[in-house]
Coordinates of C-alpha atoms and ligand atoms in Angstrom, one line a residue:
X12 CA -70.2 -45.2 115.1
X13 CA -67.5 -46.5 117.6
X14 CA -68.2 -50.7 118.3
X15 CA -66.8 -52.1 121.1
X16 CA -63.3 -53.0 120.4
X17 CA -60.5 -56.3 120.8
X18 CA -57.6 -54.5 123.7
X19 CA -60.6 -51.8 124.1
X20 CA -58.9 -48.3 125.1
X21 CA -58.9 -47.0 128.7
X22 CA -59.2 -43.5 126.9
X23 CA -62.2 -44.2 124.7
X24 CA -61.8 -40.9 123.2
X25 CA -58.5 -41.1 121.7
X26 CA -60.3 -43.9 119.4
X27 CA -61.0 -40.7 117.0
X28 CA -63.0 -40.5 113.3
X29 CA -62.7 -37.8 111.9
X30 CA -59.3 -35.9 110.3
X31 CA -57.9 -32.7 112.0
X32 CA -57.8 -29.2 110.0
X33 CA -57.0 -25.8 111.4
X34 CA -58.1 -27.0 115.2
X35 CA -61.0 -28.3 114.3
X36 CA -62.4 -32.0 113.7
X37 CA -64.1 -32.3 111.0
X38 CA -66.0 -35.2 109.2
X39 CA -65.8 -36.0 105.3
X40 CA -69.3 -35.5 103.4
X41 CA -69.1 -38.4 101.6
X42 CA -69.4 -42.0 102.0
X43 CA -66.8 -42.9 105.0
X44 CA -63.7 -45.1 104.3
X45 CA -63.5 -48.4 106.3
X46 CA -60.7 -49.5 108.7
X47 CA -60.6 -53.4 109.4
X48 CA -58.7 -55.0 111.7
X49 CA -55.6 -57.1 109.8
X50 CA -56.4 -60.5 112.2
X51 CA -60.2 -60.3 112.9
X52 CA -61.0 -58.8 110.0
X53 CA -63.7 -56.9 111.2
X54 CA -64.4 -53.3 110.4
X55 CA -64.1 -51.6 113.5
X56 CA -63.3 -48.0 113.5
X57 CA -64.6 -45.7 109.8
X58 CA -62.8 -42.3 108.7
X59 CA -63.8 -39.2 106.7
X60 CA -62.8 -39.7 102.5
X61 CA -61.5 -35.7 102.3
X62 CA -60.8 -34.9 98.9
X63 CA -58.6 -32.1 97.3
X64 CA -60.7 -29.1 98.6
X65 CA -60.4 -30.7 102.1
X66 CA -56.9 -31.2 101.3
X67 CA -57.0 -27.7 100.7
X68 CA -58.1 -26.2 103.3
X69 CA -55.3 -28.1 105.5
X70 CA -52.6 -26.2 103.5
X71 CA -54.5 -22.6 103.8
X72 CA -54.8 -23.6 107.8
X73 CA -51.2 -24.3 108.2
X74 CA -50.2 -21.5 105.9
X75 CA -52.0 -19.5 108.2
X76 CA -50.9 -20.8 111.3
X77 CA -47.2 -20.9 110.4
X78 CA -45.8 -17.0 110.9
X79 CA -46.9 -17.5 114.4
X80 CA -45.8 -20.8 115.1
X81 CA -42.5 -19.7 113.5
X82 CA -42.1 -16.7 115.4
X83 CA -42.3 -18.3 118.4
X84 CA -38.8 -18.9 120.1
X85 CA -36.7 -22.3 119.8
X86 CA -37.4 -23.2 123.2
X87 CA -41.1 -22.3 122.8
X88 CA -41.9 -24.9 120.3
X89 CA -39.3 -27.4 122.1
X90 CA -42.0 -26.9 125.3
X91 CA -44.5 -27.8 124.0
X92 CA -43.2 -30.9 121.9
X93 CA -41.7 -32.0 125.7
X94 CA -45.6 -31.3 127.0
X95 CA -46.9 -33.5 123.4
X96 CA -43.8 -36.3 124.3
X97 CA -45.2 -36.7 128.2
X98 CA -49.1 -37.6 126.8
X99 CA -47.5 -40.0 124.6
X100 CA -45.6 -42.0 127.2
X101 CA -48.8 -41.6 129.7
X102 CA -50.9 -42.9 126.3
X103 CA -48.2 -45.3 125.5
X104 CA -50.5 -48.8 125.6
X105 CA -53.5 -47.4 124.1
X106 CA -51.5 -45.9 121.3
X107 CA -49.9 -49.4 121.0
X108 CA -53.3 -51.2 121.1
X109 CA -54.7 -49.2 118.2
X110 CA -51.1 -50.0 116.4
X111 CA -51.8 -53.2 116.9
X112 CA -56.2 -53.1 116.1
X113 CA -55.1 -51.1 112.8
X114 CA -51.6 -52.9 111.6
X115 CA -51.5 -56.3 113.5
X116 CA -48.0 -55.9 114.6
X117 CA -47.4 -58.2 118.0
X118 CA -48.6 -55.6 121.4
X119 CA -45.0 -56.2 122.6
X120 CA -43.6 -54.6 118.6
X121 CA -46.3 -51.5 118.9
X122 CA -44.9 -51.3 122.4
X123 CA -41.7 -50.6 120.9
X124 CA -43.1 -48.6 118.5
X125 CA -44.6 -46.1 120.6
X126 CA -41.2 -46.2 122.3
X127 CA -39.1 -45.2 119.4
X128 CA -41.7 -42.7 118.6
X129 CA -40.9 -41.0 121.9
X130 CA -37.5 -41.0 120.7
X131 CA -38.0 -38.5 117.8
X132 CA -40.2 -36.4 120.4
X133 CA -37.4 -36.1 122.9
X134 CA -34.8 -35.9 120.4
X135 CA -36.7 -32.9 118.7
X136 CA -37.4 -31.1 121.7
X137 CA -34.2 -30.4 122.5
X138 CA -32.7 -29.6 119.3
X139 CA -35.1 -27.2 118.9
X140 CA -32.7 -25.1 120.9
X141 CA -29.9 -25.8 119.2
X142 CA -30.2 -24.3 115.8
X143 CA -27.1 -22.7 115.6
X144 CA -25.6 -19.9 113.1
X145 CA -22.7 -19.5 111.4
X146 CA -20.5 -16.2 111.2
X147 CA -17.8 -16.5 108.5
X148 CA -14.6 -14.3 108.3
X149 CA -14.9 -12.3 105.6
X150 CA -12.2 -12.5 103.0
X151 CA -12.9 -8.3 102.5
X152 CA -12.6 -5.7 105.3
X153 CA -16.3 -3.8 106.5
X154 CA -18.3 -7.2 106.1
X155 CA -20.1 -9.1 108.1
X156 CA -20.9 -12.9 106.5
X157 CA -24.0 -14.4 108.4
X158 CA -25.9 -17.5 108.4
X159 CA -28.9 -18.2 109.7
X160 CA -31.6 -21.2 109.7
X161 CA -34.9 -20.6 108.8
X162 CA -38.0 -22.9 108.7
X163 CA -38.9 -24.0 105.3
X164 CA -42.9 -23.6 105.9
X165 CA -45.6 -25.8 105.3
X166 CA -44.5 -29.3 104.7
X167 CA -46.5 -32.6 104.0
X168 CA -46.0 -35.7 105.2
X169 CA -47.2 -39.2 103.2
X170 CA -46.7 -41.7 106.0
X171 CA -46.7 -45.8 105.5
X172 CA -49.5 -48.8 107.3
X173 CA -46.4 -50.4 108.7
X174 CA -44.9 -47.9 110.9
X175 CA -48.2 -46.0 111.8
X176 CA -47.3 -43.7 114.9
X177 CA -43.2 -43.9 113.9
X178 CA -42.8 -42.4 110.4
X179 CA -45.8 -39.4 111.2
X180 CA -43.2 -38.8 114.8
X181 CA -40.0 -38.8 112.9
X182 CA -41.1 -36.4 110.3
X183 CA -44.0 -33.9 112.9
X184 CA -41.2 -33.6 115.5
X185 CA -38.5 -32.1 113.2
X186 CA -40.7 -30.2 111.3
X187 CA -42.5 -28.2 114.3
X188 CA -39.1 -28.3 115.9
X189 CA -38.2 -25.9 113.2
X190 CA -40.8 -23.7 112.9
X191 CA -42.5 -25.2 109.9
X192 CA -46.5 -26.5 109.9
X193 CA -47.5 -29.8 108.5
X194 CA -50.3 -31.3 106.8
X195 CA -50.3 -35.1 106.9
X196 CA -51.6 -37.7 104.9
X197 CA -51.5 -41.0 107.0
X198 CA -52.4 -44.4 104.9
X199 CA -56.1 -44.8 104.8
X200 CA -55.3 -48.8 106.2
X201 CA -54.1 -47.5 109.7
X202 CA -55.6 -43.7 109.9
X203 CA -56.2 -43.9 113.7
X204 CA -52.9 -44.1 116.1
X205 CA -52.1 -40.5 113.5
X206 CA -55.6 -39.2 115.0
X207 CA -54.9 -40.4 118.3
X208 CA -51.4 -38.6 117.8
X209 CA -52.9 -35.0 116.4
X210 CA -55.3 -35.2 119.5
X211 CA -52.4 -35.8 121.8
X212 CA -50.6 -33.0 120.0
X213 CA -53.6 -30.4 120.8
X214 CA -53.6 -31.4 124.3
X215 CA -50.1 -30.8 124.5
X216 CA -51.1 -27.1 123.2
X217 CA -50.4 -27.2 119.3
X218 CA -52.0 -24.7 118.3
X219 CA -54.6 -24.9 115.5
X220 CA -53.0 -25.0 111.8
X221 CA -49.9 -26.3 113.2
X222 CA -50.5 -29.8 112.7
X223 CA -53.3 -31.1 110.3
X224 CA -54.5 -34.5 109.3
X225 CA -56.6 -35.0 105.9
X226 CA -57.3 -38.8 105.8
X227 CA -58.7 -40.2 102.5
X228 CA -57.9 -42.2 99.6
X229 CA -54.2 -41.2 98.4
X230 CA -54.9 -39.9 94.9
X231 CA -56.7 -36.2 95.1
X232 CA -54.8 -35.7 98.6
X233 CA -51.2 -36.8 97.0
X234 CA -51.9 -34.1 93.8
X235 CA -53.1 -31.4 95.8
X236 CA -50.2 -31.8 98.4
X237 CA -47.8 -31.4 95.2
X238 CA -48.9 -29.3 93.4
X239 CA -49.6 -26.5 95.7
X240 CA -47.3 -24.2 95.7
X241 CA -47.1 -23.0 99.7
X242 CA -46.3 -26.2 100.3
X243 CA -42.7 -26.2 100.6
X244 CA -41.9 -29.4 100.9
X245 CA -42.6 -33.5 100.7
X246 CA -41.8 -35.7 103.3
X247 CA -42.8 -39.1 101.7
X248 CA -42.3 -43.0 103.6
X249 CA -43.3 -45.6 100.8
X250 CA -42.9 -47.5 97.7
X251 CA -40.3 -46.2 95.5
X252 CA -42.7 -46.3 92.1
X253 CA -45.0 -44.0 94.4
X254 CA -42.7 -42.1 95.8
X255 CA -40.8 -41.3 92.4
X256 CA -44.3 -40.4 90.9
X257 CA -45.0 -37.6 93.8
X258 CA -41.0 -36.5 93.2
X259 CA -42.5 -35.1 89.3
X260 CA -45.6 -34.1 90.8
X261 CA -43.4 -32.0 93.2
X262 CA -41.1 -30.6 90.2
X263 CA -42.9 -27.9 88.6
X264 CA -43.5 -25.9 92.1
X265 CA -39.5 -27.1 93.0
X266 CA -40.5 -28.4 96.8
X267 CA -37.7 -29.8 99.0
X268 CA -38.0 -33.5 99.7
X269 CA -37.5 -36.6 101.3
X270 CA -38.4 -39.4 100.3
X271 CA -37.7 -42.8 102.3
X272 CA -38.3 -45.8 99.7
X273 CA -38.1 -49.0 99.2
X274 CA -34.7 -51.3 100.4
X275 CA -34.5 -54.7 99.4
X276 CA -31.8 -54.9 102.1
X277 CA -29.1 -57.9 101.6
X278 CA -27.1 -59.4 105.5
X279 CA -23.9 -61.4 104.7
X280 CA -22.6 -63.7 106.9
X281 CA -19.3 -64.2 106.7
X282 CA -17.3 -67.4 108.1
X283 CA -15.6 -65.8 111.1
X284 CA -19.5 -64.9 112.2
X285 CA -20.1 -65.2 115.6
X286 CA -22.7 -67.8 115.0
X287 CA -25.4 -66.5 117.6
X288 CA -24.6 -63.0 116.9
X289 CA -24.9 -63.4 113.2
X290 CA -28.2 -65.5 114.3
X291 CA -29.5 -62.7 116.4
X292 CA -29.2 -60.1 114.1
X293 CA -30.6 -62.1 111.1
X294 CA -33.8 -63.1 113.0
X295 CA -34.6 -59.5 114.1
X296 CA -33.8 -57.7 110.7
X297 CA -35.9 -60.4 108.7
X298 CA -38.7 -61.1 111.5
X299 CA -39.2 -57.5 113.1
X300 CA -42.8 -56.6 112.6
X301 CA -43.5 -59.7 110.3
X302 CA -41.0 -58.8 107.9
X303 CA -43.3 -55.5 107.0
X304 CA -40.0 -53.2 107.3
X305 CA -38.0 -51.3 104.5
X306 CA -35.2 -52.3 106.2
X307 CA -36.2 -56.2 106.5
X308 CA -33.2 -58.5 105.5
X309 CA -34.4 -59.3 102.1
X310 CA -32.0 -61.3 100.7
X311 CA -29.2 -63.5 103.9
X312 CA -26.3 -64.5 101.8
X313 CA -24.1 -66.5 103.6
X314 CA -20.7 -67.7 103.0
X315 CA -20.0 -71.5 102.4
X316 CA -18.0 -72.6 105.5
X317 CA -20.4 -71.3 107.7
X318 CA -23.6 -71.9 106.0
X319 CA -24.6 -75.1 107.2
X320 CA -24.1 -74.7 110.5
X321 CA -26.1 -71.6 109.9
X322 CA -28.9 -72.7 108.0
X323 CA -29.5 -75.5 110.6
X324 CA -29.8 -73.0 113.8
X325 CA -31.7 -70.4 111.8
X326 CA -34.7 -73.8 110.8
X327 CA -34.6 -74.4 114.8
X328 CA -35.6 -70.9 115.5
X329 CA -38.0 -70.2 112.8
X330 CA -40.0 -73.8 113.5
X331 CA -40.7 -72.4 116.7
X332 CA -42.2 -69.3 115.2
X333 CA -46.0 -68.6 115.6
X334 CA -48.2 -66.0 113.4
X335 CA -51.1 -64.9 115.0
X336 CA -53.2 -62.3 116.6
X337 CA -51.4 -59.5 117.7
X338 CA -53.1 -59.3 120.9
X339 CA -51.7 -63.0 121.9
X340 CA -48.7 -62.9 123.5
X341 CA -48.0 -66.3 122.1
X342 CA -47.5 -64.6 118.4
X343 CA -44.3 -64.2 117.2
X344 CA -45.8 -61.9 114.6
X345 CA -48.8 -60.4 113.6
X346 CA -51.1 -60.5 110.7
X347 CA -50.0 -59.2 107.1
X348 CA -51.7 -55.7 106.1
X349 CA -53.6 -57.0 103.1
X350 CA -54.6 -59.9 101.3
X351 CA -52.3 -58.5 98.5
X352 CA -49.4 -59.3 100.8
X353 CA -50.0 -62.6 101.5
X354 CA -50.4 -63.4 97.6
X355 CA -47.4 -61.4 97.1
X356 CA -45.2 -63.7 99.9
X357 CA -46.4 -66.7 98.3
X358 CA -45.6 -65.9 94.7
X359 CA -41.9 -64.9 95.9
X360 CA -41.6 -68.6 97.8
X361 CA -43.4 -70.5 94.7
X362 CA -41.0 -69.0 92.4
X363 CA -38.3 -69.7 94.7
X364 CA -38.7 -72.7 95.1
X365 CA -39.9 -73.3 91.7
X366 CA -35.8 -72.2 90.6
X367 CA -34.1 -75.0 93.1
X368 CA -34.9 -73.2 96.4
X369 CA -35.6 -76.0 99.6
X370 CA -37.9 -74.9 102.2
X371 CA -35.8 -75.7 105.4
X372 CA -38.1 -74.7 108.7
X373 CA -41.7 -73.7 108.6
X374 CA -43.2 -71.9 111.9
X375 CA -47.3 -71.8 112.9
X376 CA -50.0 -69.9 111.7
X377 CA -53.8 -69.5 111.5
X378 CA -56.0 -66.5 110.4
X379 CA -56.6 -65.4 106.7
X380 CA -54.2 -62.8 106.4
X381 CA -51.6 -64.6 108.7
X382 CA -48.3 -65.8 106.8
X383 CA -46.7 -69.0 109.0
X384 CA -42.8 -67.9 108.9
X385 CA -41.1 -69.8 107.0
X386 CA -37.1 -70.4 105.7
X387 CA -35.5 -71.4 102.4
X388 CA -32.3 -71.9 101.1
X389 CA -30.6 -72.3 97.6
X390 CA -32.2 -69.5 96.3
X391 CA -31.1 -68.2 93.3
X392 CA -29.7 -64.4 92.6
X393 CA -32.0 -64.1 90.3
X394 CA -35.0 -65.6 92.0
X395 CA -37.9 -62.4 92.5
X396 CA -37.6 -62.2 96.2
X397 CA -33.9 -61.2 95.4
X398 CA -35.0 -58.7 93.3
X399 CA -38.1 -57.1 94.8
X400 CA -38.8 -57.2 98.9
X401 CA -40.7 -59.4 100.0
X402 CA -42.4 -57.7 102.8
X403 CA -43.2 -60.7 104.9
X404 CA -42.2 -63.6 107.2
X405 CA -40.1 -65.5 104.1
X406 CA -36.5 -65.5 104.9
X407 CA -34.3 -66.5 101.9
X408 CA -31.0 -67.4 102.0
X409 CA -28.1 -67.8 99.1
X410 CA -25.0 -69.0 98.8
X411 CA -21.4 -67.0 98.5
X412 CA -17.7 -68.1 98.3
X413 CA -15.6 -64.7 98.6
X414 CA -15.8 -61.3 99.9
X415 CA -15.7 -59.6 96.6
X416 CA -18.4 -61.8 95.3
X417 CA -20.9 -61.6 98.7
X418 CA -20.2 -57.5 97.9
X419 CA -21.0 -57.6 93.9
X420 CA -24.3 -59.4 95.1
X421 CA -25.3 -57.6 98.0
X422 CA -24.8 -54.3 96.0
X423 CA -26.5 -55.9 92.4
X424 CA -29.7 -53.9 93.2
X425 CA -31.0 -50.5 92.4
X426 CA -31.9 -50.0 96.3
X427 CA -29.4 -48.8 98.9
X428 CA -31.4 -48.3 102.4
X429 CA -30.1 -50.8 105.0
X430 CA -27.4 -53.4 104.7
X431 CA -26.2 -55.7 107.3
X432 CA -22.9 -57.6 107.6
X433 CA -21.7 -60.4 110.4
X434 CA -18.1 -60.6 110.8
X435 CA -15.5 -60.6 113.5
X436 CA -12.4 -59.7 112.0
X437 CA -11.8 -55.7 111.8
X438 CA -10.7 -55.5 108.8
X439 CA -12.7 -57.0 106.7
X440 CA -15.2 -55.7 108.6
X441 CA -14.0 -52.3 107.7
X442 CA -13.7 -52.9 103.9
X443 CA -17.0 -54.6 103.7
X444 CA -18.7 -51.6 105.3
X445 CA -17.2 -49.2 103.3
X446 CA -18.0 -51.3 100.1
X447 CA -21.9 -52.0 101.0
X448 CA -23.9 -49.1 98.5
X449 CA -26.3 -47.7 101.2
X450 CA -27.4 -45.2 103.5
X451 CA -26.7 -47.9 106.6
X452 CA -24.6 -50.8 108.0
X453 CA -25.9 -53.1 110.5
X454 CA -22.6 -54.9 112.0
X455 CA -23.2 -58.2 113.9
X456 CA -26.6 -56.5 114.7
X457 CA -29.8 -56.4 113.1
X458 CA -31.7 -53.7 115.2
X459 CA -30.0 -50.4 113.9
X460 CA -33.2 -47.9 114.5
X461 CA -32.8 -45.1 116.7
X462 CA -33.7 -41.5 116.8
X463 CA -30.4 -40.3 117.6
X464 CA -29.0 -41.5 114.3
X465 CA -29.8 -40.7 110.4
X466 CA -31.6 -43.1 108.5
X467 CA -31.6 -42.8 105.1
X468 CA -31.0 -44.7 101.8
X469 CA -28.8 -44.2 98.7
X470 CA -29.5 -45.2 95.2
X471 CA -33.4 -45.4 94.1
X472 CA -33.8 -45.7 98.4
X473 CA -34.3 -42.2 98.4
X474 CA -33.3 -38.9 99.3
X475 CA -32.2 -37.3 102.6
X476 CA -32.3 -38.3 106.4
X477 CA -34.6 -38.9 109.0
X478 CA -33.7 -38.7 112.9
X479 CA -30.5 -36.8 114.6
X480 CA -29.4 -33.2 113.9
X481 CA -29.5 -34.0 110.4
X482 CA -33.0 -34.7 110.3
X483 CA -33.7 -31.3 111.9
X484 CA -31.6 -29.6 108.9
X485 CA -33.8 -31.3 106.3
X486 CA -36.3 -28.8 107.4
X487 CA -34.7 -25.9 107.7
X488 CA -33.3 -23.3 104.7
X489 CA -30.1 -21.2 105.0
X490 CA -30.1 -18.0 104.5
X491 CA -26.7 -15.6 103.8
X492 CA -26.6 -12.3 105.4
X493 CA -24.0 -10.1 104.2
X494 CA -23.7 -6.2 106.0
X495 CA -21.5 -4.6 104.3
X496 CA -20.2 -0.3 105.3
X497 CA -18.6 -1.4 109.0
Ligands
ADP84 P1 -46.8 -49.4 100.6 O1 -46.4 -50.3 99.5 O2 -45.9 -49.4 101.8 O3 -48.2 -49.3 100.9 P2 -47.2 -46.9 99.2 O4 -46.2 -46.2 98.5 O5 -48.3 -47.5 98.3 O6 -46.4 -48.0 100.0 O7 -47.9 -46.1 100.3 C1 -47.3 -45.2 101.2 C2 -48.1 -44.0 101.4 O8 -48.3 -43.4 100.1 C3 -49.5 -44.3 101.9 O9 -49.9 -43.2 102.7 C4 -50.3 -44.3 100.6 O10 -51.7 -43.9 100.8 C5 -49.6 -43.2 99.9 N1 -49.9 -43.2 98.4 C6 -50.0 -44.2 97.6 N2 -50.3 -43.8 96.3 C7 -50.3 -42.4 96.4 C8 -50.5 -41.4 95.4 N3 -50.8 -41.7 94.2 N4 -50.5 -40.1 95.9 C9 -50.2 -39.8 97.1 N5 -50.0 -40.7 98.1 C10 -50.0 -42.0 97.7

């Protein structure tokens, strides 16, 4: 079934189709799903279409692997996420050249990818450890007030095309971490670097049940996920009209959940900017993996003294852009996932520009589903790539006079993921950040990912954290012990 492939694999067998249940790989009985490569368009790799009794079986596997895994101590499950972290850094380039094969994302960006990745492994693996209890003083004499963590149990996990190996990492790690078993749905547009992953992971020694993958169209897998009730909880990295459908689906059997959604993230510049600082960050927050991010920089308002000064380094830098192959190292950026994207990219400038915008600085592209970077200016608040993301290589910038009014139009929007703000003066930097409705400030930077820290959005971005201690919590329940007769 496997064709030769562009960046072939020096592990051939880590090029895997067919999903993971209980331990075993197993192959759909019907008609395979297709995965095509987002430059060459070529199908090159096909996956099993499981459907809900598939889906299923996953959930009875890890319900039946999970008082094991959970018995096993702290540092037990911490060794063997450590063992699962070492295969991916040995594995790093061919995980990065399926990223790439699958999503189209720049070798250099799924470099970095498998990178942060690692992050939630190493992270996870030593937090295991350091699940700590509570004792409290009792207010009444002869009592004993405990607190312990426990793992919820099974969870699922919906994870995104655009962050293929990093989303499935920054949910598995925590969750095993904790004690809990996982079934995960990956997107059926880039199934294979979560294969590659889950065969990693049973080299590393998960045991069977532990971690599952059903791949297959969302739909029957999404309805059995939620409305089981073993499953304990939703871990969900998408749209928010998706992700607020699976939040009902999850209500009647009352799951836990997270849910990472949709940002529409604003970056004001303010006229103290550093101007290659503000630059900097601005190009990586709207550029980083071709603007496919939830925390892209959606909308760049920038204040009037600085803006054309701005506007005129930002063209130089984006002319000199190039969309392309992911496998050239003379791209810039990749591919777009879909031909919906690229429709969807154009729409937003056409109706930009058709309300005043002015397309300052267009960079290179060739291929079908490539988008050639591009900049405008003038665009209106109420222009549609204000009000819904983008999700591509179209950075739009908008006019502001003062603070209070950059604030009222970074914050007019029902998202509240990532915000970024360029400044140097303290204390407007201060009063801006506190001000900005979201789960994160970026200041003078536009790279704010990392393991070690919680990401998370407020407003309809979405519910709970992702990444540090925090993230280790989200799967974890308390429970109050109370002796009493000492
Ligand atoms: P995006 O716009 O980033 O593709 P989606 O919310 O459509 O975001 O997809 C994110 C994940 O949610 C993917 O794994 C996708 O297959 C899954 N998904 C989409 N629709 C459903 C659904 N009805 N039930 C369960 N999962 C779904």
């Amino acid at each position: 079934m496997t064709k030769a492939i562009r960046g072939s694999l020096d592990d051939n067998d880590l090029l895997i189709q067919n999903a993971y249940i209980g331990g075993v790989w197993t192959q759909g009985k019907g008609a395979p799903i297709a995965v095509d490569d987002p430059f060459t368009l070529e199908t090159f790799a096909e996956i099993p279409d499981l459907g809900a009794s598939d889906t299923a079986r996953a959930i009875e596997a890890a319900a039946s692997a999970f008082p094991a895994w959970a018995a096993r101590t702290a540092h037990e499950r911490g060794a063997v996420l450590r063992r699962w972290l070492e295969l991916l850094l040995r594995h790093k380039e061919d995980l990065a050249r399926l990223i790439v094969r699958e999503n189209g994302k720049t070798f250099g960006e799924a470099l970095g990818e498998v990178d942060y990745s690692a992050g939630f492994m190493e992270l996870y693996c030593e937090e295991a450890g350091r699940t700590l209890g509570e004792l409290i003083p009792s207010p009444t004499p002869g009592r004993r007030l405990m607190v312990e963590r426990e793992p919820i149990g099974v969870c699922a996990a919906i994870t995104p095309w655009n962050f293929p190996l990093a989303m499935l990492a920054r949910k598995v790690a925590p969750a095993l971490a904790a004690g809990c078993t996982v079934v995960a749905k990956p997107s059926e547009l880039t199934p294979l670097t979560a294969l590659a992953y889950a065969k990693l992971g049973e080299e590393a020694g998960v045991p069977g049940g532990v971690f599952n993958i059903v791949t297959g169209f969302a739909a029957p897998i999404g309805e059995t996920l939620c409305s089981s009730s073993v499953v304990r909880k939703l871990s969900f990295t998408g749209s928010t009209p998706v992700g607020a459908m699976l939040a009902a689906a999850c209500a009647p059997t009352i799951k836990r959940l997270g849910l990472e959604l949709g940002g529409n993230a604003p970056l004001l510049v303010f006229n103290d900017a550093d101007l290659d600082k503000a630059l900097d960050a601005a190009i990586v927050a709207k550029f980083r993996n071709g603007g496919q991010s939830c925390i892209a920089a959606n909308r760049i308002y920038v204040q009037d003294n600085i803006r054309d000064r701005f506007i005129a380094a930002f063209a130089e830098r984006v002319s000199g852009m190039v969309a392309g192959d992911g496998f050239d190292s003379a791209s810039t950026i990749g591919p777009l996932i879909n031909s919906a994207a690229v429709a969807k990219v154009a729409v937003h400038r056409d109706e930009a520009l058709g309300g005043g915008a002015r397309i300052m600085a267009q960079g290179s592209g060739q291929g079908e589903r490539v988008f050639a970077p591009a900049l405008l200016a003038d665009v209106a608040q109420d222009a549609l790539l204000t009000r819904e993301e983008t999700f591509g290589p179209l950075a739009a910038i908008i006019g502001f006079s003062t603070v209070e009014e950059g604030l009222t139009l970074a914050n007019a929007t029902p998202f509240g993921l990532a915000t970024y703000l360029c400044s140097e003066d303290p204390s407007l930097i201060a009063r801006v950040s506190r001000g900005l409705e979201a789960g994160m400030v970026g200041i003078n930077t536009g790279l704010i990912s990392t393991a070690v820290a919680p990401f998370g959005g407020v407003k309809m971005s979405g519910l709970g954290r992702e990444g540090s201690a925090h993230g280790l919590a989200e799967y974890q329940n308390l429970k109050y012990i109370c002796q009493g007769g000492l």
